[in-house]
XYZ file of C-alpha atoms in Angstrom:
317
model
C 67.867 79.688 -102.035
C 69.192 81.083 -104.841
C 70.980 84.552 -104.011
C 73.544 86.609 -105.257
C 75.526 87.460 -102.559
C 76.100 85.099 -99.904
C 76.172 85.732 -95.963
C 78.823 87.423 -94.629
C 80.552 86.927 -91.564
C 78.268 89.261 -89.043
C 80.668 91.706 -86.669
C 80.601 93.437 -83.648
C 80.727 94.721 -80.320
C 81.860 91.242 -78.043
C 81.450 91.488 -74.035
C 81.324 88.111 -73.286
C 80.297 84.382 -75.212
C 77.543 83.349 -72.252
C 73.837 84.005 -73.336
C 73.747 87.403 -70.808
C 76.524 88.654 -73.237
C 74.327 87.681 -76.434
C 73.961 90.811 -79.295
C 72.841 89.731 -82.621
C 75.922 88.818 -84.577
C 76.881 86.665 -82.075
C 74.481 84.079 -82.747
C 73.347 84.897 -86.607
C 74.478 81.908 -88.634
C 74.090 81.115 -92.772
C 70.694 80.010 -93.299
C 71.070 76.265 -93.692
C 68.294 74.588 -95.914
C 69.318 71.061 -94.600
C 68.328 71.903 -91.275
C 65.662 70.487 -89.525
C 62.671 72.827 -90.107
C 62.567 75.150 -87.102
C 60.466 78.496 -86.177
C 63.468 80.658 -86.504
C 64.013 84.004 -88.544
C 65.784 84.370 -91.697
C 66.877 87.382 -93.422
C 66.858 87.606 -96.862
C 68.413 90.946 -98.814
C 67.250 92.365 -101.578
C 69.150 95.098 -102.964
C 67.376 96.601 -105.202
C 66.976 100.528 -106.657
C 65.147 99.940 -109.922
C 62.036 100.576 -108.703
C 62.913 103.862 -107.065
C 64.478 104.995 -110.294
C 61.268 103.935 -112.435
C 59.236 105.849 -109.968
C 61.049 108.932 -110.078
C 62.363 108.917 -106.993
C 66.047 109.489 -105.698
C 68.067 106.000 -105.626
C 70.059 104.711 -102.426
C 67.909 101.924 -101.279
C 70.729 99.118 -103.107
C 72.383 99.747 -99.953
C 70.025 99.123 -97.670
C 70.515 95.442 -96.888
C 74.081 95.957 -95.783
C 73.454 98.894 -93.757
C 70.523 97.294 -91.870
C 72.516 94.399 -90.945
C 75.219 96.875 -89.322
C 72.636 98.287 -87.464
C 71.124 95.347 -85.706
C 75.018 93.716 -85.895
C 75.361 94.955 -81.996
C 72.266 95.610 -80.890
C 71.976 93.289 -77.330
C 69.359 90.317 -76.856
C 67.243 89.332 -74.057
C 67.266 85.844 -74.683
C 68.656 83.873 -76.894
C 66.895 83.731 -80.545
C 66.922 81.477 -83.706
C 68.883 83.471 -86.254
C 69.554 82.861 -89.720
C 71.011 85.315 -92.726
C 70.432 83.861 -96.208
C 71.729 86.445 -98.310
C 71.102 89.266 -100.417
C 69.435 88.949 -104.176
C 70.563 92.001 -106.221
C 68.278 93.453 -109.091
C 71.250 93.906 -111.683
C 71.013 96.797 -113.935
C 67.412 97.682 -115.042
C 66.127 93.463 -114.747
C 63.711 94.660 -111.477
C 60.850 91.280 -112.235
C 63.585 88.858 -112.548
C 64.931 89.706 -109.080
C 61.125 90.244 -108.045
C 60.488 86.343 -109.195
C 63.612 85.122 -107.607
C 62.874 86.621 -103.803
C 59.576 85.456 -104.393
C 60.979 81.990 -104.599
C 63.597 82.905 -101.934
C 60.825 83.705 -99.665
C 58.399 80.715 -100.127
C 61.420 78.285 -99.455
C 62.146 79.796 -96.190
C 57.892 79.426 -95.560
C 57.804 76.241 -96.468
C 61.176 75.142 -93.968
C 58.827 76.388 -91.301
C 61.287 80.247 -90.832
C 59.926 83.351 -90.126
C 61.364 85.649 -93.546
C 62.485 89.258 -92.788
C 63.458 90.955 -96.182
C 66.121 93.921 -95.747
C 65.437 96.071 -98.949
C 65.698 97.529 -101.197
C 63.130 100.355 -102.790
C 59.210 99.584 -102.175
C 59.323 97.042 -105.129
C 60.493 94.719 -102.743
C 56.949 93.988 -101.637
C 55.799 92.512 -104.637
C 58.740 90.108 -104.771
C 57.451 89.198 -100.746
C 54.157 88.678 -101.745
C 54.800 86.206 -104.247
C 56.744 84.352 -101.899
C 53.989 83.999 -99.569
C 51.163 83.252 -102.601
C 53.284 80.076 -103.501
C 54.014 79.232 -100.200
C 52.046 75.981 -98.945
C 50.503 77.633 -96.135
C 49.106 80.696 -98.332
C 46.510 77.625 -99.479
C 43.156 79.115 -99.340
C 43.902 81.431 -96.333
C 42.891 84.718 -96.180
C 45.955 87.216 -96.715
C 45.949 90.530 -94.968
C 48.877 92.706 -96.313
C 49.710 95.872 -93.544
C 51.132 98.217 -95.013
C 52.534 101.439 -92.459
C 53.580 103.859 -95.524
C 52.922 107.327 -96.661
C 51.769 106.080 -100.127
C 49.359 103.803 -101.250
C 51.839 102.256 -104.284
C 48.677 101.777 -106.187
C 49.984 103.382 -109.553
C 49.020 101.713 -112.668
C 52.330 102.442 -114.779
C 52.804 100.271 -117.752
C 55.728 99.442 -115.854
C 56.547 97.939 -112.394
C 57.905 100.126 -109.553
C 58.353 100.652 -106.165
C 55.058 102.977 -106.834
C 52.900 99.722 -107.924
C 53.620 96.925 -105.489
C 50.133 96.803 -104.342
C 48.373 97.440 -107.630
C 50.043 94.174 -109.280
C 49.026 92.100 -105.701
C 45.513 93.304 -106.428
C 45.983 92.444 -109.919
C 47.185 88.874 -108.730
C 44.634 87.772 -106.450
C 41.533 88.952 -108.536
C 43.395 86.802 -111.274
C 44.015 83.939 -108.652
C 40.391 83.738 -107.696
C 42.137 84.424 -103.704
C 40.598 86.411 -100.639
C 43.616 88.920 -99.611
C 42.750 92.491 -97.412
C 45.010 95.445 -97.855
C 45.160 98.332 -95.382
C 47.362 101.390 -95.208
C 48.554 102.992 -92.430
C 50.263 106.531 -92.367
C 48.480 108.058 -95.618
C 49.788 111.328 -96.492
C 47.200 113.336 -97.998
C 49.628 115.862 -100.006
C 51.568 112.450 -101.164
C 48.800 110.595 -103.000
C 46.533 112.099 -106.114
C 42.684 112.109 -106.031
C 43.142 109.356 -108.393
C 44.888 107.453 -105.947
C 42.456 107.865 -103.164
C 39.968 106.951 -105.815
C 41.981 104.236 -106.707
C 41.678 102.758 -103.285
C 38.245 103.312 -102.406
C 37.901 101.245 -105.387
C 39.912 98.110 -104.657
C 38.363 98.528 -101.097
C 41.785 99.628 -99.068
C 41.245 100.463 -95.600
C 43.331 103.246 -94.636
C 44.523 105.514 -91.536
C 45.837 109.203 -92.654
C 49.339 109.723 -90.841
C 47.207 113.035 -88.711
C 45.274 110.092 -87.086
C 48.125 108.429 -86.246
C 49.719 110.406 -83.297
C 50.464 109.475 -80.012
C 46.884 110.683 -78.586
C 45.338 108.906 -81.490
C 46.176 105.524 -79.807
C 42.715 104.273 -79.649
C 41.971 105.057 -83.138
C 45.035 103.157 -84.289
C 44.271 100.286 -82.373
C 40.933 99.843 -83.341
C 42.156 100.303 -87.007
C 45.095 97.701 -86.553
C 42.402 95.219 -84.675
C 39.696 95.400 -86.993
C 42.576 94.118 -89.755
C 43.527 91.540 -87.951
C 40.459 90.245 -87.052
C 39.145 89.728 -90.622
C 42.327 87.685 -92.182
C 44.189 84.105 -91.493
C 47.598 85.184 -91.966
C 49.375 88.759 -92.144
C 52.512 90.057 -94.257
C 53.356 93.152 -92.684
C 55.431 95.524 -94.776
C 57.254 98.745 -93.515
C 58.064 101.399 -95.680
C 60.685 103.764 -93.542
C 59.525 107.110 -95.281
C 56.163 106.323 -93.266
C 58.325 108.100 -90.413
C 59.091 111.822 -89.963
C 62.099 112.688 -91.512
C 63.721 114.304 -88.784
C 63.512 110.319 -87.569
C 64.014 108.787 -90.905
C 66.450 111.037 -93.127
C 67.466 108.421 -95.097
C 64.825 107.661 -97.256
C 63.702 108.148 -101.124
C 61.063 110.495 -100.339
C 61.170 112.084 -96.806
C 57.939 112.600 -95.036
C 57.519 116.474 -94.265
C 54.814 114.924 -91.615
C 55.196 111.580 -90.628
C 53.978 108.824 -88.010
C 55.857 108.739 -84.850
C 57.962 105.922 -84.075
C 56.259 105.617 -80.819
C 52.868 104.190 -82.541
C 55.004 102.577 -85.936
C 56.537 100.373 -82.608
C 52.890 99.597 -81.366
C 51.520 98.695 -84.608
C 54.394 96.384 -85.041
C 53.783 94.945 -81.228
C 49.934 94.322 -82.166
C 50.832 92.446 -85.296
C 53.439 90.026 -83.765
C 51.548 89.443 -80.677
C 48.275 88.033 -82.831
C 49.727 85.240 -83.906
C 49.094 85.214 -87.994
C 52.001 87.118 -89.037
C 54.180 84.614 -91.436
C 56.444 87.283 -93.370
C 57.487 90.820 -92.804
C 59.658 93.539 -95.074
C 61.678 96.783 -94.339
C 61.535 99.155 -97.882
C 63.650 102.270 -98.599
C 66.288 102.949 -96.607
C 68.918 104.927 -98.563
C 72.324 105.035 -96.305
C 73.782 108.128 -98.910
C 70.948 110.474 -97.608
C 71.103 108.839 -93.858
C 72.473 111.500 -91.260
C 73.784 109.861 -88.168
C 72.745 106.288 -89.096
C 69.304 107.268 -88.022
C 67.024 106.029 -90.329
C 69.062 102.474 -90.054
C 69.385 102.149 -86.528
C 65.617 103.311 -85.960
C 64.860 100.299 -88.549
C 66.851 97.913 -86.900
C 65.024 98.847 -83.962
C 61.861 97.802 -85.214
C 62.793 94.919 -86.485
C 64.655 93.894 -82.839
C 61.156 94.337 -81.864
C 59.539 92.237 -84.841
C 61.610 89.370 -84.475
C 61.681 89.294 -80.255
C 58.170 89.681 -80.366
C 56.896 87.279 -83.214
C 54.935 84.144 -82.446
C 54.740 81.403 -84.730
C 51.781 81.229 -86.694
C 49.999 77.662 -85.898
C-alpha cells in the first residue's frame, strides 16, 4: 500500500501480556502485505479536510485518524483478534481526487489479501475514495453493492467539484457509467439538513431512506425492518458512518453537529445487524474533528463502534 504516513508504534494502558490482559494496542501490528492472506482487519487512515473545506463546512477532520486510534489504543478485548494498521494517506493541500484514487487502491489491496478494511477519516469525502476500493476489488465482480450509509445528509450535491457533500452522487455517477447493480440507503436523514432538491434528488436515484425522528429507541422495529429489507436485496455491503449522524451532545466533535440526532443506542444496533449478515467486506468512520471534541467524546463513542464492528464482523464467504 502506498501511504503517507506509516504505522506508528500503538500505546497504552498494559495489565498483563496473557490474552485475559489483551486491549487493542497490544496486539495491533503493521499491516504486512507478504503475509499469508488472512480474514483479519486493517486500518487504513485517511486524513483528509479538503472536502469539508469545499463544502463549506468547518475543518478538523485531518485529525481524525490519529485521534481514533488513541481512542480504541486501550480499549480491552474479549478474545484475541487479527489486527493490522496500514497507515494513514494524507490529502496534501487542496489535491482531494489524488488522495481519493490512492485509498481507493489502498483499499482494494487489502480486499484482495482477503482483510477486512476499516478507514479512520477524514471529512465525508472519504467514502468515495472507499468505494473505489471496493469497485476494483476482485470480489466487487458482478455482485450487487449495497452502500449503508447512517448520516444526517444525503451527500448527493452535484457541485462542479468533489466534496465531502458529493460522495454518493459521483458513486451513482460511477455505477450507471459501469453498467453495475449497487443500492444506496440512508439512515438518520435530517429533514432541516437536506434541500427539497436533495430529497428530490434521491427519490430520483431511488435512495431508500429513514428520517433520524424514526430512528429512536421505540422506533426499533421500524429500523430493523429498514436495515433488513437492505440487506436482503444486495451481495455485499460497505457500511459507512458519518459521526454527525449522532446528537451532538454525544458527538461534539464533528463538522456539522446534529441539533437532533440518532441515538447511539440504535447507531450500535444498526452496526450489530450489518456485521452479523455476513456480506459486509469494507466499512468507514467520516468526520470526526478532535479541535471541536469536548471530553474525547465524539472519539471514544467512535471507537466504540468500531470495537463493536470489528468484534462482531464475519467474513464474507
Amino acid at each position: 500500500m502506498n501511504v503517507d504516513i506509516a504505522p506508528r508504534p500503538w500505546t497504552g494502558r498494559v495489565d498483563g501480556e496473557t490474552p485475559e490482559h489483551a486491549r487493542w494496542h497490544q496486539l495491533v501490528r503493521p499491516y504486512d502485505p507478504t503475509r499469508a492472506v488472512g480474514k483479519g482487519c486493517v486500518l487504513i487512515g485517511f486524513a483528509s479536510d479538503e472536502g469539508v473545506r469545499r463544502n463549506k463546512g468547518r475543518p478538523g477532520a485531518v485529525a481524525g485518524p490519529d485521534a481514533l486510534r488513541g481512542a480504541l489504543s486501550s480499549l480491552a478485548l474479549p478474545e484475541p483478534l487479527d489486527l493490522e494498521d496500514a497507515g494513514t494517506i494524507v490529502v496534501a493541500g487542496t489535491d482531494l481526487e489524488s488522495g481519493q484514487r490512492r485509498l481507493g487502491r489502498a483499499v482494494a489491496a487489502a480486499l484482495d489479501a482477503g482483510r477486512f478494511p476499516v478507514v479512520l477519516g477524514g471529512g465525508h469525502e472519504v467514502a468515495f475514495g472507499t468505494y473505489s476500493g471496493i469497485a476494483a476489488a476482485r470480489r466487487r465482480a458482478d455482485l450487487r453493492l449495497g452502500i449503508l450509509n447512517l448520516d444526517a445528509h444525503f451527500d448527493l450535491r452535484a457541485d462542479d467539484a468533489p466534496s465531502s457533500g458529493t460522495p454518493f452522487r459521483q458513486i451513482a455517477e460511477a455505477e450507471l457509467a459501469a453498467g453495475t447493480s449497487y443500492r444506496y440507503d440512508v439512515l438518520g436523514i435530517s429533514q432541516p439538513s437536506n434541500t427539497v432538491a436533495l430529497f428530490e434528488t434521491a427519490r430520483r436515484l431511488g435512495v431508500h431512506y429513514l428520517i433520524d425522528e424514526r430512528c429512536g429507541v421505540v422506533d426499533q422495529p421500524a429500523v430493523d425492518e429498514f436495515v433488513d429489507t437492505f440487506l436482503n436485496d444486495v451481495d455485499l455491503v460497505y457500511l459507512t458512518l458519518d459521526l454527525d449522524v449522532l446528537p451532538a451532545a454525544v458527538a461534539p466533535g464533528v463538522s456539522a453537529p446534529a441539533g437532533y440526532g440518532v441515538p447511539v443506542e440504535t447507531v450500535q444496533r444498526v452496526c450489530d445487524r450489518v456485521t452479523a449478515s455476513g456480506k459486509l467486506v469494507a466499512a468507514d468512520v467520516a468526520e470526526l474533528a478532535p479541535v471541536f471534541d469536548i471530553d474525547a467524546r465524539t472519539a471514544r463513542t467512535a471507537a466504540r463502534l468500531i470495537h463493536r464492528i470489528v468484534l462482531g464482523h464475519r467474513p464474507v464467504s
